Tab-separated table of C-alpha atoms in Angstrom:
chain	number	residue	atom	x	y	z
Z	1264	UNK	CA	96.490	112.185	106.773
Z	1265	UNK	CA	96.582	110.280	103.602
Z	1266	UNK	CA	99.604	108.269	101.634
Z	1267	UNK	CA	100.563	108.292	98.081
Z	1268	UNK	CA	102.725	105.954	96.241
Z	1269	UNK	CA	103.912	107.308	92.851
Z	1270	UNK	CA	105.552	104.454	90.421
Z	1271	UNK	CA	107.315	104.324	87.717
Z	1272	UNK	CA	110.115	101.896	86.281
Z	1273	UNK	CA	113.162	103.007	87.972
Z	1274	UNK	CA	112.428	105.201	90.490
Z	1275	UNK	CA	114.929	107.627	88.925
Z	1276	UNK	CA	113.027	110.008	86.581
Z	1277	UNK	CA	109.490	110.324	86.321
Z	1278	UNK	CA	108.378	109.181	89.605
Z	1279	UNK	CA	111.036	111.585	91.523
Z	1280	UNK	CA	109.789	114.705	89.996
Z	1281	UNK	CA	105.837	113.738	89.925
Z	1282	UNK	CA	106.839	113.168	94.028
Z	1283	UNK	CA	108.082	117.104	94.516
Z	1284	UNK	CA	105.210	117.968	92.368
Z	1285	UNK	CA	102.404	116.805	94.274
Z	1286	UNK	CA	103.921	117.748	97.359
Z	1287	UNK	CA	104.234	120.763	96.142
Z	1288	UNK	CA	100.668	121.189	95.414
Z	1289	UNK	CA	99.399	119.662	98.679
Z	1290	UNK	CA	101.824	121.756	100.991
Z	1291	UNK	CA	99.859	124.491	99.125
Z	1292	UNK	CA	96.527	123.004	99.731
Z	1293	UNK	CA	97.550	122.833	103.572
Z	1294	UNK	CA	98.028	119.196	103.445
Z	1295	UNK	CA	101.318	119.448	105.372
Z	1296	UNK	CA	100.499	115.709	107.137
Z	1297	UNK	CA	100.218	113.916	103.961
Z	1298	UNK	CA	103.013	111.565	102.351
Z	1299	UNK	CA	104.219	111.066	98.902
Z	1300	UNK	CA	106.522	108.835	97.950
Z	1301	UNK	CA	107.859	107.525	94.953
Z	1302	UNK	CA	108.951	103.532	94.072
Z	1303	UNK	CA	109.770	101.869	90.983
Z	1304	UNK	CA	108.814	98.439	89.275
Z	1305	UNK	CA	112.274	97.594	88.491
Z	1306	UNK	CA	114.853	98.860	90.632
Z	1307	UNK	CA	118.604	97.599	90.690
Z	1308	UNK	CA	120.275	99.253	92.623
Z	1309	UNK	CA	119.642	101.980	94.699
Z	1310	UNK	CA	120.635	105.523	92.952
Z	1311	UNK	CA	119.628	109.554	93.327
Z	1312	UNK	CA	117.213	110.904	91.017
Z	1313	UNK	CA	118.939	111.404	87.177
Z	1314	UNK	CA	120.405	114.537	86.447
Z	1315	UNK	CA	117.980	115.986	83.993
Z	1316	UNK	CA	115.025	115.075	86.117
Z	1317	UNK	CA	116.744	117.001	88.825
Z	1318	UNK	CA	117.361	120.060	86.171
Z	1319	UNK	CA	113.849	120.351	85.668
Z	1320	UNK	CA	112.635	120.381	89.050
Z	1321	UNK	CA	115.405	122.802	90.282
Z	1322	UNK	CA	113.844	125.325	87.693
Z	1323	UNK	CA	110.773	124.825	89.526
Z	1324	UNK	CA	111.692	125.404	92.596
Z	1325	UNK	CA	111.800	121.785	93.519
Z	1326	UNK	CA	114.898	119.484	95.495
Z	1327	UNK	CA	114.843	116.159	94.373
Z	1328	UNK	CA	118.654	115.551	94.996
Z	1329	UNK	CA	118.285	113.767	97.854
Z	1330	UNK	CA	115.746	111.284	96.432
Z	1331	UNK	CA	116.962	107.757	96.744
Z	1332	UNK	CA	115.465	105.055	94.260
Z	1333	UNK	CA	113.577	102.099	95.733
Z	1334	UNK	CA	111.670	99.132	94.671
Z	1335	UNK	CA	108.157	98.803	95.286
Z	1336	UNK	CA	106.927	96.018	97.923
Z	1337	UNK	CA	104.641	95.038	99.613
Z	1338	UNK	CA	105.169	96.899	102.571
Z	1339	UNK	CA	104.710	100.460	100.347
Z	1340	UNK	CA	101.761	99.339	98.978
Z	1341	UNK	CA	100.185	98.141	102.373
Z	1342	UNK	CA	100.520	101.677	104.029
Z	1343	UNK	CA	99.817	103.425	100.776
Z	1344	UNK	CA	96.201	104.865	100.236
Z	1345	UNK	CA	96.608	105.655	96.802
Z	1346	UNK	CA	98.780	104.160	93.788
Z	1347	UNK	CA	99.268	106.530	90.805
Z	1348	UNK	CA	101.306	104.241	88.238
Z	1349	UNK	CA	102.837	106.075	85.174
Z	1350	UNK	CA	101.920	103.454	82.796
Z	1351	UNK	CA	99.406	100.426	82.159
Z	1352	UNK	CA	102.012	98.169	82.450
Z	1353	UNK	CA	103.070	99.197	85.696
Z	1354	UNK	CA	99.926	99.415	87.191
Z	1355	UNK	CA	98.394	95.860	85.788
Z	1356	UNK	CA	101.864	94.540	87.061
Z	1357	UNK	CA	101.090	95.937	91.014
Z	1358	UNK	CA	97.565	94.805	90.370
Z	1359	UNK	CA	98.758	91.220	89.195
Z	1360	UNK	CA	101.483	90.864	91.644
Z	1361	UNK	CA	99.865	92.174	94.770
Z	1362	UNK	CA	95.885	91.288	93.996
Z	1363	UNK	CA	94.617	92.570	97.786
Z	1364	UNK	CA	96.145	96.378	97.163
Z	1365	UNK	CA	94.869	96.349	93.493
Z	1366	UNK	CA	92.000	98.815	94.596
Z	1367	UNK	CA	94.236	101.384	95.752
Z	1368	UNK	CA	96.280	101.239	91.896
Z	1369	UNK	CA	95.804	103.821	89.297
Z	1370	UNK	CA	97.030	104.952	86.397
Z	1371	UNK	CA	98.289	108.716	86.773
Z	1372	UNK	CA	96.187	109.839	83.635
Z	1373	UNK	CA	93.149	108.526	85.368
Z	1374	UNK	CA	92.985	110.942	87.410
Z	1375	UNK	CA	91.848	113.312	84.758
Z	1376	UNK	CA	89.424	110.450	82.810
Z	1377	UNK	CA	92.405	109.193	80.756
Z	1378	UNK	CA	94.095	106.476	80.027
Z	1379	UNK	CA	97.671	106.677	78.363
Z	1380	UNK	CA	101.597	106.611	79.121
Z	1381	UNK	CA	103.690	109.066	80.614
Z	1382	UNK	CA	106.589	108.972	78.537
Z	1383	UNK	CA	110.116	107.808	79.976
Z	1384	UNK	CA	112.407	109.952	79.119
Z	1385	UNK	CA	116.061	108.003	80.759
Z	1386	UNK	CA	118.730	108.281	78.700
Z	1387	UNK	CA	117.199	111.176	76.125
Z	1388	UNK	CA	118.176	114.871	75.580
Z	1389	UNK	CA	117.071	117.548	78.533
Z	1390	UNK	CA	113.662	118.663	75.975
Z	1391	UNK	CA	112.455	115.130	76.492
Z	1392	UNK	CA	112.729	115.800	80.515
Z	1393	UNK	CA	110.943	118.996	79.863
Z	1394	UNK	CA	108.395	117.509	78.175
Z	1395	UNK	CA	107.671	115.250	80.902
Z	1396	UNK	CA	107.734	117.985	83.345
Z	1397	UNK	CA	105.374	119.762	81.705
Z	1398	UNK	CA	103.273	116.499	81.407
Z	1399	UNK	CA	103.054	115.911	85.032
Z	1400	UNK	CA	102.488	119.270	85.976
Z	1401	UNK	CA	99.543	119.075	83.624
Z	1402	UNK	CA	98.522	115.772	85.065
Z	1403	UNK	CA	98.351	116.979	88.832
Z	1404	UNK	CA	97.187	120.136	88.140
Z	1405	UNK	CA	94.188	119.170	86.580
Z	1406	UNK	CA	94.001	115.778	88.731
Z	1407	UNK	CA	94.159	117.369	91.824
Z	1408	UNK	CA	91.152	117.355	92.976
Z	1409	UNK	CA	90.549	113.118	92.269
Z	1410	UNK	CA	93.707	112.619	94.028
Z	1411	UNK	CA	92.610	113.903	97.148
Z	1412	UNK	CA	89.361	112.954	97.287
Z	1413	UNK	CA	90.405	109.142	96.124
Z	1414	UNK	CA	93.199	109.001	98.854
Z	1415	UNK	CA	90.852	110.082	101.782
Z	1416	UNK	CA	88.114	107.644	100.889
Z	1417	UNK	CA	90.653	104.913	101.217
Z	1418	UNK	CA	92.512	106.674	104.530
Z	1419	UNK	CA	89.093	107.001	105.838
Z	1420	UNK	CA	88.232	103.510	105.281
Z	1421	UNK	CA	91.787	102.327	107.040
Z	1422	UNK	CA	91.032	104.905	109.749
């Protein structure tokens, strides 16, 4: 069994949805005993996932309405085996603020050889949320493969 922290800033749009997404996929890998979860960088309050991001998952198939933002900690990050950060900032922030689990941070587009942004789309029209879906889907699709194997190297090396 292997854990996976998604981040994002909020914990309300991007990270939600990438969640159900790579659950998704490793449910259909047979990875029933693995964990995602999702935590953001700057979280308020605590709040569901936003309405648009829950739009575009329910046309997938995918329940995010009982997702519950929260902000990352220490205690995530300890029992996480892998970090998948939707942008540089995030990620060199986790690295910077907790300096013994920066091994186990990545940027989400790394996982296919990239490095860019995954575009927030809070407050903007439901074709931005689209576009994001799409994005991740992309994303874990193709990164897949480097998510699993990264995430039991590190399990394997807590185990």
């Amino acid at each position: 069994m292997a854990n996976i922290l998604i981040v994002c800033t909020a914990n309300i749009c991007r990270s939600p949805v990438a969640t159900a997404l790579l659950r998704d996929r490793l449910e259909r890998r047979g990875l029933t005993d693995w964990q995602v979860l999702s935590a953001g960088t700057w979280v308020m309050v605590t709040r569901g996932a936003s309405r648009n991001s829950i739009v575009v998952a329910q046309r997938a198939g995918l329940d995010i309405t009982q997702h519950r933002s929260m902000m990352v900690d220490e205690r995530l990050l300890n029992g996480a085996d892998l970090v998948l950060a939707m942008e540089v900032g995030h990620a060199e922030a986790l690295r910077a603020e907790f300096p013994d689990q920066a091994h186990k941070v990545h940027l989400l587009a790394e996982m296919v050889g990239q490095a860019y942004n995954i575009p927030d789309p809070y407050g903007g029209p439901l074709e931005e949320y689209e576009r994001m879906y799409d994005g991740l889907t992309e994303l874990l699709d193709a990164g897949l493969e480097r998510i699993i194997t990264l995430a039991k190297e590190q399990a394997n090396g807590r185990g």
